[in-house]
Short mmCIF file of C-alpha atoms in Angstrom, two decimals:
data_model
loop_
_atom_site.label_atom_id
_atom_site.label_comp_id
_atom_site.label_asym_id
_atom_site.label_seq_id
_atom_site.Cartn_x
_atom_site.Cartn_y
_atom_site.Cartn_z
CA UNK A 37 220.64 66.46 157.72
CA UNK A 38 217.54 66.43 155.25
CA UNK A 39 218.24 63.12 154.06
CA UNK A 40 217.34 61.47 157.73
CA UNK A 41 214.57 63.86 157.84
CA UNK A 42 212.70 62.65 155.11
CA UNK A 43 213.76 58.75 155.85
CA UNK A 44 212.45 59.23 160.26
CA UNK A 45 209.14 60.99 158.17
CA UNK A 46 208.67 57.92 156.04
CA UNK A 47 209.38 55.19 158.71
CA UNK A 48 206.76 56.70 161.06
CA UNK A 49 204.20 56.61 158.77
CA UNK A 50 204.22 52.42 159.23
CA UNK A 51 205.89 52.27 162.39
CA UNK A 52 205.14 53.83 165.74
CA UNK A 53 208.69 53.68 166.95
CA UNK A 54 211.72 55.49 165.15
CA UNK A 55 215.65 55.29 166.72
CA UNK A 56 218.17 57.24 166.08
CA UNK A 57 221.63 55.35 167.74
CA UNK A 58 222.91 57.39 170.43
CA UNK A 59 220.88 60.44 169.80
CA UNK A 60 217.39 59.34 170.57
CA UNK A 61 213.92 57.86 169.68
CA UNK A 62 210.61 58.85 167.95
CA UNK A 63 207.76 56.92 169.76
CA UNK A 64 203.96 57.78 168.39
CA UNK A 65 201.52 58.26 171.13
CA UNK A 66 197.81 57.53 170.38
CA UNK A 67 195.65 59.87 171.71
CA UNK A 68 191.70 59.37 172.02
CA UNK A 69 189.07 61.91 171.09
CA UNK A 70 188.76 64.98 173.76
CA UNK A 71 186.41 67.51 174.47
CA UNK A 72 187.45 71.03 176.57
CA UNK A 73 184.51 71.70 178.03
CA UNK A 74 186.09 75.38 178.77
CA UNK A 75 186.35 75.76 175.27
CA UNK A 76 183.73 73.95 173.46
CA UNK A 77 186.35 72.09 171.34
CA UNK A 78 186.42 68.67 170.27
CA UNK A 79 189.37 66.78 169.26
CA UNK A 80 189.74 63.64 167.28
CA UNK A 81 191.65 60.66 168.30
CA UNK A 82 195.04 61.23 166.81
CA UNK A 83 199.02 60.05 167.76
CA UNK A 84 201.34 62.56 168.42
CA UNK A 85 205.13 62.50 168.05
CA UNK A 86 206.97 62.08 171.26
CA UNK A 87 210.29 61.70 172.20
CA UNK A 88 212.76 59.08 174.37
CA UNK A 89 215.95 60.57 174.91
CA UNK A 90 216.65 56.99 176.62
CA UNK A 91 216.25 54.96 173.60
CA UNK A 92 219.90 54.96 172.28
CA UNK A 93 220.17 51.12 170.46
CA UNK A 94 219.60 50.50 166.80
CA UNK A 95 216.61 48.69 165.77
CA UNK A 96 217.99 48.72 162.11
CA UNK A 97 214.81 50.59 160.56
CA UNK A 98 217.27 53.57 159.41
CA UNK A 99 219.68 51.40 157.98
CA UNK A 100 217.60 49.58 156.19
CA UNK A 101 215.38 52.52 154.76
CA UNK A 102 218.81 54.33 153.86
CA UNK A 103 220.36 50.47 151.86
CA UNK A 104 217.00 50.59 150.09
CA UNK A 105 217.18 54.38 148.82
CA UNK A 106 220.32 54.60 147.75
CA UNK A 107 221.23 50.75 147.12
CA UNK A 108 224.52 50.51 149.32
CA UNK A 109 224.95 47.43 151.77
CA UNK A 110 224.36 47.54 155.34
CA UNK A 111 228.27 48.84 156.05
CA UNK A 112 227.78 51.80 153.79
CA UNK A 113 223.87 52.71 155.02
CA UNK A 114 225.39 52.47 158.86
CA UNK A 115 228.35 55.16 158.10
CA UNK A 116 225.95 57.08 156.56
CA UNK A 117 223.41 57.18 159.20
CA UNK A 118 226.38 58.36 161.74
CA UNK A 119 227.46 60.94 159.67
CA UNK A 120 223.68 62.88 159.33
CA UNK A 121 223.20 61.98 163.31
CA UNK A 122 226.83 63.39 164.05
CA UNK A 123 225.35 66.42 161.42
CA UNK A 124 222.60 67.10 163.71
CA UNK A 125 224.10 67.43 166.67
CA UNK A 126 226.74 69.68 165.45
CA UNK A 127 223.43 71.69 164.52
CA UNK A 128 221.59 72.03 167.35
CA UNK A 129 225.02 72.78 169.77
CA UNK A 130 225.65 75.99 167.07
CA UNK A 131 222.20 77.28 166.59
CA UNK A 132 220.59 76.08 169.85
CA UNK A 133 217.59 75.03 167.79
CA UNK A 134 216.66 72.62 164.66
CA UNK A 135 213.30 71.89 162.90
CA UNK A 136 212.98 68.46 161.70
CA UNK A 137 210.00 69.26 159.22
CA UNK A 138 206.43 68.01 160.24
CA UNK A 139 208.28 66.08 163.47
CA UNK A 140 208.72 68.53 165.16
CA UNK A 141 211.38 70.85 166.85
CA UNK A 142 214.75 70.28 168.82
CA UNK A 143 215.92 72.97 171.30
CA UNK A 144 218.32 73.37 174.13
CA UNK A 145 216.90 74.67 177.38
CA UNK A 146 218.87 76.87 179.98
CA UNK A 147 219.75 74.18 181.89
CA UNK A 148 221.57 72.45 178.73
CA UNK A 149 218.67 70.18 178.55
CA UNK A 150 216.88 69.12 174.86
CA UNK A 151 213.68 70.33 174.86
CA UNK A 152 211.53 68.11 172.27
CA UNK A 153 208.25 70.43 171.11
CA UNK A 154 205.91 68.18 168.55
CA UNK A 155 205.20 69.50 165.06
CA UNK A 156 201.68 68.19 162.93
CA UNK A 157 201.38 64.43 164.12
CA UNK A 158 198.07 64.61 162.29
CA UNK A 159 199.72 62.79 158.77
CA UNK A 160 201.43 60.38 160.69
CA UNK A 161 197.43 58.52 161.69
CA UNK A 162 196.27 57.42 158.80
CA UNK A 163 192.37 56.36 160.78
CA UNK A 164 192.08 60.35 161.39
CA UNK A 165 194.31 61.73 158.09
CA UNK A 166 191.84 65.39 157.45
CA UNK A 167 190.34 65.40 160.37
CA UNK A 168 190.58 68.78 162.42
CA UNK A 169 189.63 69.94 166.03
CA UNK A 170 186.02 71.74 165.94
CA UNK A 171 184.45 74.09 167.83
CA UNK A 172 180.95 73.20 168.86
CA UNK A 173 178.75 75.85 171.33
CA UNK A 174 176.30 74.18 173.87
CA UNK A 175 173.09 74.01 172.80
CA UNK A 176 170.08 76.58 175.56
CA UNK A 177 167.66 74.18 176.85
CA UNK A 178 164.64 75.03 175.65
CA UNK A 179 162.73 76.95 177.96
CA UNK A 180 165.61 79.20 178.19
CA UNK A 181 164.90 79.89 174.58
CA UNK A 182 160.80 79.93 175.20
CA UNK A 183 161.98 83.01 176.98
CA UNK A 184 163.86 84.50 174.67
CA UNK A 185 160.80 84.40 171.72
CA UNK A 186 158.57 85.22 174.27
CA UNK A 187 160.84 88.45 175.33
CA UNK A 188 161.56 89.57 171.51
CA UNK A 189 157.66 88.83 170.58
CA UNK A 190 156.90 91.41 173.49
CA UNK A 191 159.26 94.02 172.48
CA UNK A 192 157.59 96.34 169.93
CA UNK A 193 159.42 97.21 166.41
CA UNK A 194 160.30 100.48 165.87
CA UNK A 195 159.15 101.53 161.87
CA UNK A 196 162.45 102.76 160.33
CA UNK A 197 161.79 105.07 157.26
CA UNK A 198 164.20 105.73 154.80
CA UNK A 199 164.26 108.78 152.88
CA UNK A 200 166.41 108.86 149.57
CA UNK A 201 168.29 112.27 149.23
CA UNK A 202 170.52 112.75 145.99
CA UNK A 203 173.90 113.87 147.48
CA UNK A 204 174.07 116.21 144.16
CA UNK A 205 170.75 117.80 145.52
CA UNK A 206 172.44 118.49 148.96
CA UNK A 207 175.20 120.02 147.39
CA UNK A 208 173.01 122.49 145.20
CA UNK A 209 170.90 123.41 148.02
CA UNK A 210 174.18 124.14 150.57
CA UNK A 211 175.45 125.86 147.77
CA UNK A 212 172.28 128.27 146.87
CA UNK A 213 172.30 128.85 150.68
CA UNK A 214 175.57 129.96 151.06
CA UNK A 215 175.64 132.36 147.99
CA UNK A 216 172.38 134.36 149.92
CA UNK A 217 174.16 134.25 152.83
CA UNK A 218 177.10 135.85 151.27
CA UNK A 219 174.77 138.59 149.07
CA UNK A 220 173.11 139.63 152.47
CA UNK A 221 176.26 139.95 154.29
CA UNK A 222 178.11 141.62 151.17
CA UNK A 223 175.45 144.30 150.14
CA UNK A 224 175.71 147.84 150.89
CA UNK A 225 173.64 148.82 153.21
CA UNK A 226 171.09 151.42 152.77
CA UNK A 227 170.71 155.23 154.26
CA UNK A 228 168.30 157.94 154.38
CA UNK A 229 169.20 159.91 151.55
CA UNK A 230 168.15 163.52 150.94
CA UNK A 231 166.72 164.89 148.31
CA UNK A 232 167.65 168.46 148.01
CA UNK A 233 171.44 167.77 148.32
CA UNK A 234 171.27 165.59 144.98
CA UNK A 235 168.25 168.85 143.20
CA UNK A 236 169.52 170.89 140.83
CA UNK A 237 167.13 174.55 140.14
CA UNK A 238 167.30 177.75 138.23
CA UNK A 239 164.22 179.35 139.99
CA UNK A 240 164.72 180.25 143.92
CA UNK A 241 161.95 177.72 146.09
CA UNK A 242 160.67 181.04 147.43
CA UNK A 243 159.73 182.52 143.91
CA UNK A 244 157.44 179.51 143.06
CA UNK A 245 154.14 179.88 145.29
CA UNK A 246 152.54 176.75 145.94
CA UNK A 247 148.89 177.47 146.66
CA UNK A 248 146.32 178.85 144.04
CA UNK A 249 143.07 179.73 144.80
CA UNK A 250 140.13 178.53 142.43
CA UNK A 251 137.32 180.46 141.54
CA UNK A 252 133.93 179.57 142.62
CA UNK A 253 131.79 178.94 139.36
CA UNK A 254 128.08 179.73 140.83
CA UNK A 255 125.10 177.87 139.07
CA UNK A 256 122.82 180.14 136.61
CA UNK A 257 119.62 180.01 137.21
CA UNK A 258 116.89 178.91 134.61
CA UNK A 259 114.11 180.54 134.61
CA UNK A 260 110.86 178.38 134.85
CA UNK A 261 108.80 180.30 132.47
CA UNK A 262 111.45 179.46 129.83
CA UNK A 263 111.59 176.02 129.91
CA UNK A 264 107.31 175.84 130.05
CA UNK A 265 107.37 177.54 126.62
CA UNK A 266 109.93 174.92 125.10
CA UNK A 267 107.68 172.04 126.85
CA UNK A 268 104.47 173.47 125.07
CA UNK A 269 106.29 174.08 121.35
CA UNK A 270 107.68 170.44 121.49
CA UNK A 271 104.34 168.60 122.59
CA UNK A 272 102.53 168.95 119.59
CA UNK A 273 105.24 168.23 116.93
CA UNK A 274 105.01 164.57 119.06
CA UNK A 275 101.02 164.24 119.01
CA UNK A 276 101.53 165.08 114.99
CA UNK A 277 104.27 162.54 114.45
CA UNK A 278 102.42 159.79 116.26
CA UNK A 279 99.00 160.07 113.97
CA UNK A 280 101.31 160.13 111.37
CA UNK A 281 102.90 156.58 112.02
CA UNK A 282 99.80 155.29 112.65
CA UNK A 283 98.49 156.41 109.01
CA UNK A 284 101.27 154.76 107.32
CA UNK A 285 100.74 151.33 108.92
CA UNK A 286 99.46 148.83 106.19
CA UNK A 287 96.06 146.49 107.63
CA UNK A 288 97.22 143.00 108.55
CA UNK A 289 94.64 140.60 106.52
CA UNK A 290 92.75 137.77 108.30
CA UNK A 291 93.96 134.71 108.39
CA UNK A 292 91.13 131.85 107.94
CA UNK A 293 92.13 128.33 109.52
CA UNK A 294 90.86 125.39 107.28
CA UNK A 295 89.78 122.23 109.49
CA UNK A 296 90.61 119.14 107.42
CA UNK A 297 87.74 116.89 107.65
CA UNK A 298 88.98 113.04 108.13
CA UNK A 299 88.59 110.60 105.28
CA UNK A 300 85.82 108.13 106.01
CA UNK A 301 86.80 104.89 107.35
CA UNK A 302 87.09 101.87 105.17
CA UNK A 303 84.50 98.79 106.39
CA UNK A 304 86.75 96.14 107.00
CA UNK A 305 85.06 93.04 105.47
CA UNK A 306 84.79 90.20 107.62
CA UNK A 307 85.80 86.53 105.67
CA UNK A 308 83.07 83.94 106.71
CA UNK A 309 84.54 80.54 108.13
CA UNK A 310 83.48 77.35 106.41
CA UNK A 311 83.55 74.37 108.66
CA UNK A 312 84.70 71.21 106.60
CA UNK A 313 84.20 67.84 107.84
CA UNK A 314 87.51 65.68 106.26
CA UNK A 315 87.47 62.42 105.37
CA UNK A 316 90.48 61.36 103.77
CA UNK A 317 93.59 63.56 102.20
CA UNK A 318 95.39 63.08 98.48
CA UNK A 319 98.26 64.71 97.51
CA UNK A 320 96.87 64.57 93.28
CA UNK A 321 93.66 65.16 92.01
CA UNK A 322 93.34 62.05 90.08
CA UNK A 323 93.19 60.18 93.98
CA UNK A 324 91.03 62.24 95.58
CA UNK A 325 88.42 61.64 92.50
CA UNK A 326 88.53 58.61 92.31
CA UNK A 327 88.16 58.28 96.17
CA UNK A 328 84.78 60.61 95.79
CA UNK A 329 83.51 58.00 92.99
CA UNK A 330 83.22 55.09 95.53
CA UNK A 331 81.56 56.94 98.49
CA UNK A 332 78.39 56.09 99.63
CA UNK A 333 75.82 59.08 98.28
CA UNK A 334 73.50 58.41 101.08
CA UNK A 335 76.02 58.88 103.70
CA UNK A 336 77.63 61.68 102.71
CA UNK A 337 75.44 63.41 100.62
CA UNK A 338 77.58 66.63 99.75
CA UNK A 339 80.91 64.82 99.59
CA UNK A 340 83.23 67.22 97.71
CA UNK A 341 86.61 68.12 97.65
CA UNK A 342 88.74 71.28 98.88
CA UNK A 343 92.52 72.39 97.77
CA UNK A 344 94.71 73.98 100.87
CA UNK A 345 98.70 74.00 100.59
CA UNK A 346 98.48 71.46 97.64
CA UNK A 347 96.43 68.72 99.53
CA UNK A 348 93.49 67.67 98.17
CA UNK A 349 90.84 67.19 101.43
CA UNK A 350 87.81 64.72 100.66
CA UNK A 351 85.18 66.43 103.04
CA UNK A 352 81.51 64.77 103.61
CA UNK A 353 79.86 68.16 104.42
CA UNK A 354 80.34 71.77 105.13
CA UNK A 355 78.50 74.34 107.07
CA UNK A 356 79.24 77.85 108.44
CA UNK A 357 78.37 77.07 112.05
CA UNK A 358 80.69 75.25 114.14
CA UNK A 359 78.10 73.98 116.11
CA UNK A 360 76.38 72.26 113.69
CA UNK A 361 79.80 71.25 112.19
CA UNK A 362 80.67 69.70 115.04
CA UNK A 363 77.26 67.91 115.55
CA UNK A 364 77.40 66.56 111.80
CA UNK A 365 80.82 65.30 112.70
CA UNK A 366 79.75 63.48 115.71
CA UNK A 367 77.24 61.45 113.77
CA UNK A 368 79.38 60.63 111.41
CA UNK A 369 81.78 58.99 113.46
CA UNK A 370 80.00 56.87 114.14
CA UNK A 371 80.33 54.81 111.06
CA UNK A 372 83.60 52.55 111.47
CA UNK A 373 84.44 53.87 107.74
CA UNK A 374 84.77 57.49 109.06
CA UNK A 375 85.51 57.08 112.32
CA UNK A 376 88.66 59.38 111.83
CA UNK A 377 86.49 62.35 110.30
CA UNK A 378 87.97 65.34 111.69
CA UNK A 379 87.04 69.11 111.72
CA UNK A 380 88.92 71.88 108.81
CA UNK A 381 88.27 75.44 109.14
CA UNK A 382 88.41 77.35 105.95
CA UNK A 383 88.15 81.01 105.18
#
């Protein structure tokens, strides 16, 4: 009964109509994509395995499948076929019931009828092979779910604090708290106790008498005329002591203070300026005298030289006035020759 099993399995996966003579045929239904609204569930378009007690020929697709397997002529794959048909039908009158793999399942109703339930007709489509029903909720429209922000933005959140506690702390403290309880509940409790019950004495309470009466010390007097005469025998041993003292202290000699009289004040020296008025600059001697041999006496008439920070100035004049420095210098500008004079002050 397996072998046709496997062969109506393989046929249907090519063909959409599978006969089995005088037992019955396999048609494939297509079915197109649904959607239960109840649900929310979408199929996808599939075939499904139905079938028609009332096809009884042979359309030769079992034969031929069965000559092809097991390489026997059309004779031999016929007989064959009966015998696994006759097979099932002996099956399904003992058990009442037969499962013909992913096909599906034969059973026989009260009535004696065959009752044909389909098994997964998914692998028999290959345009939908994998693909399963889905569930898919409808979407809120979207001022249903403006309401439900603007309901959860109104609601106030509650702070939740969280407060670690060791569960080995717990247990210590429960513990500590039962052991008190326990000691207060356990402990003897505690009476008046008396005193002369637990006293052991050799001497009778009524021998021993408890009061004693102090004498009263009275003050003695001191006679005033006494204590004058001690008062007048110690007041001169004091006046003689004191001169005494003072005797012995040594004079203190005077002390003179010495006023240091300031040194006198050194007279600062003030450096005259010399006014120079420069006509030409040489760095050597040798220049700057041969540059005084060729000027013109009556021009300059005190043309010398001076030496500052190895420079050798050629200056027509000098004076000690800046005034008149500056009036010489004026003048002698004047001649194109010295028209660059210029001013040096010297100390």
């Amino acid at each position: 009964m397996l072998r046709i099993i496997t062969h109506i399995e393989r046929l249907l996966l090519t063909h959409d109509c599978v006969i089995l003579p005088k037992f019955g045929g396999f048609v494939l239904q297509t079915l197109p994509a649904t959607y239960q609204e109840e649900k929310h569930l979408f199929r996808p378009m599939r075939k499904e395995v139905m079938f028609n007690v009332t096809l009884q020929h042979t359309d030769g697709l079992l034969s031929e499948s069965y000559m092809q397997t097991y390489g026997v002529d059309y004779r031999k794959a016929q007989l064959m076929l009966e015998e696994d048909i006759e097979a099932l039908n002996v099956s399904l009158e003992q058990d009442k019931r037969i499962t013909l793999g992913r096909i599906g399942t034969f059973s026989i109703g009260e009535e004696g009828q065959t009752i044909f339930t389909p098994g997964d007709s998914g692998v028999f489509n290959a345009n939908s092979y994998g693909l399963s029903s889905f569930h898919f909720p409808v979407l809120r429209s979207l001022e249903e779910e403006r309401e439900e922000v603007a309901l959860l933005a109104g609601k106030k959140k509650k702070d939740v604090f969280y407060i670690p506690v060791s569960r080995k702390l717990i247990r210590v403290v429960v513990a500590s708290v039962a052991a008190v309880a326990l000691f207060f509940v356990v402990s003897t409790p505690v009476k008046e106790v008396n005193l002369s019950a637990y006293t052991a004495s050799f001497v009778p309470t009524e021998m021993i008498n408890y009061r004693f009466e102090e004498p009263i010390s009275q003050p003695e007097e001191i006679q005033i005329s006494q204590v004058d005469e001690m008062v007048a025998e110690v007041t001169p041993k004091i006046e003689a002591t004191k001169e005494t003292e003072i005797a012995k202290t040594p004079s203190v000699p005077e002390v003179r203070k010495e006023v240091a009289v300031p040194a006198p004040k050194a007279e600062l020296v003030a450096t005259k300026k010399m006014y120079h008025i420069v006509i030409a600059s040489f760095p050597t001697e040798e220049q700057a005298n041969e540059y005084i041999s060729g000027v013109d006496r009556t021009q300059c008439k005190n043309v010398s030289k001076v030496v500052r920070d190895g420079k050798y100035r050629i200056y027509a004049d000098k004076f000690n006035n800046r005034a008149d420095a500056e009036s010489y210098m004026a003048t002698l500008r004047k001649i194109e020759k010295y028209k660059d004079a210029w001013l040096f002050i010297s100390r």
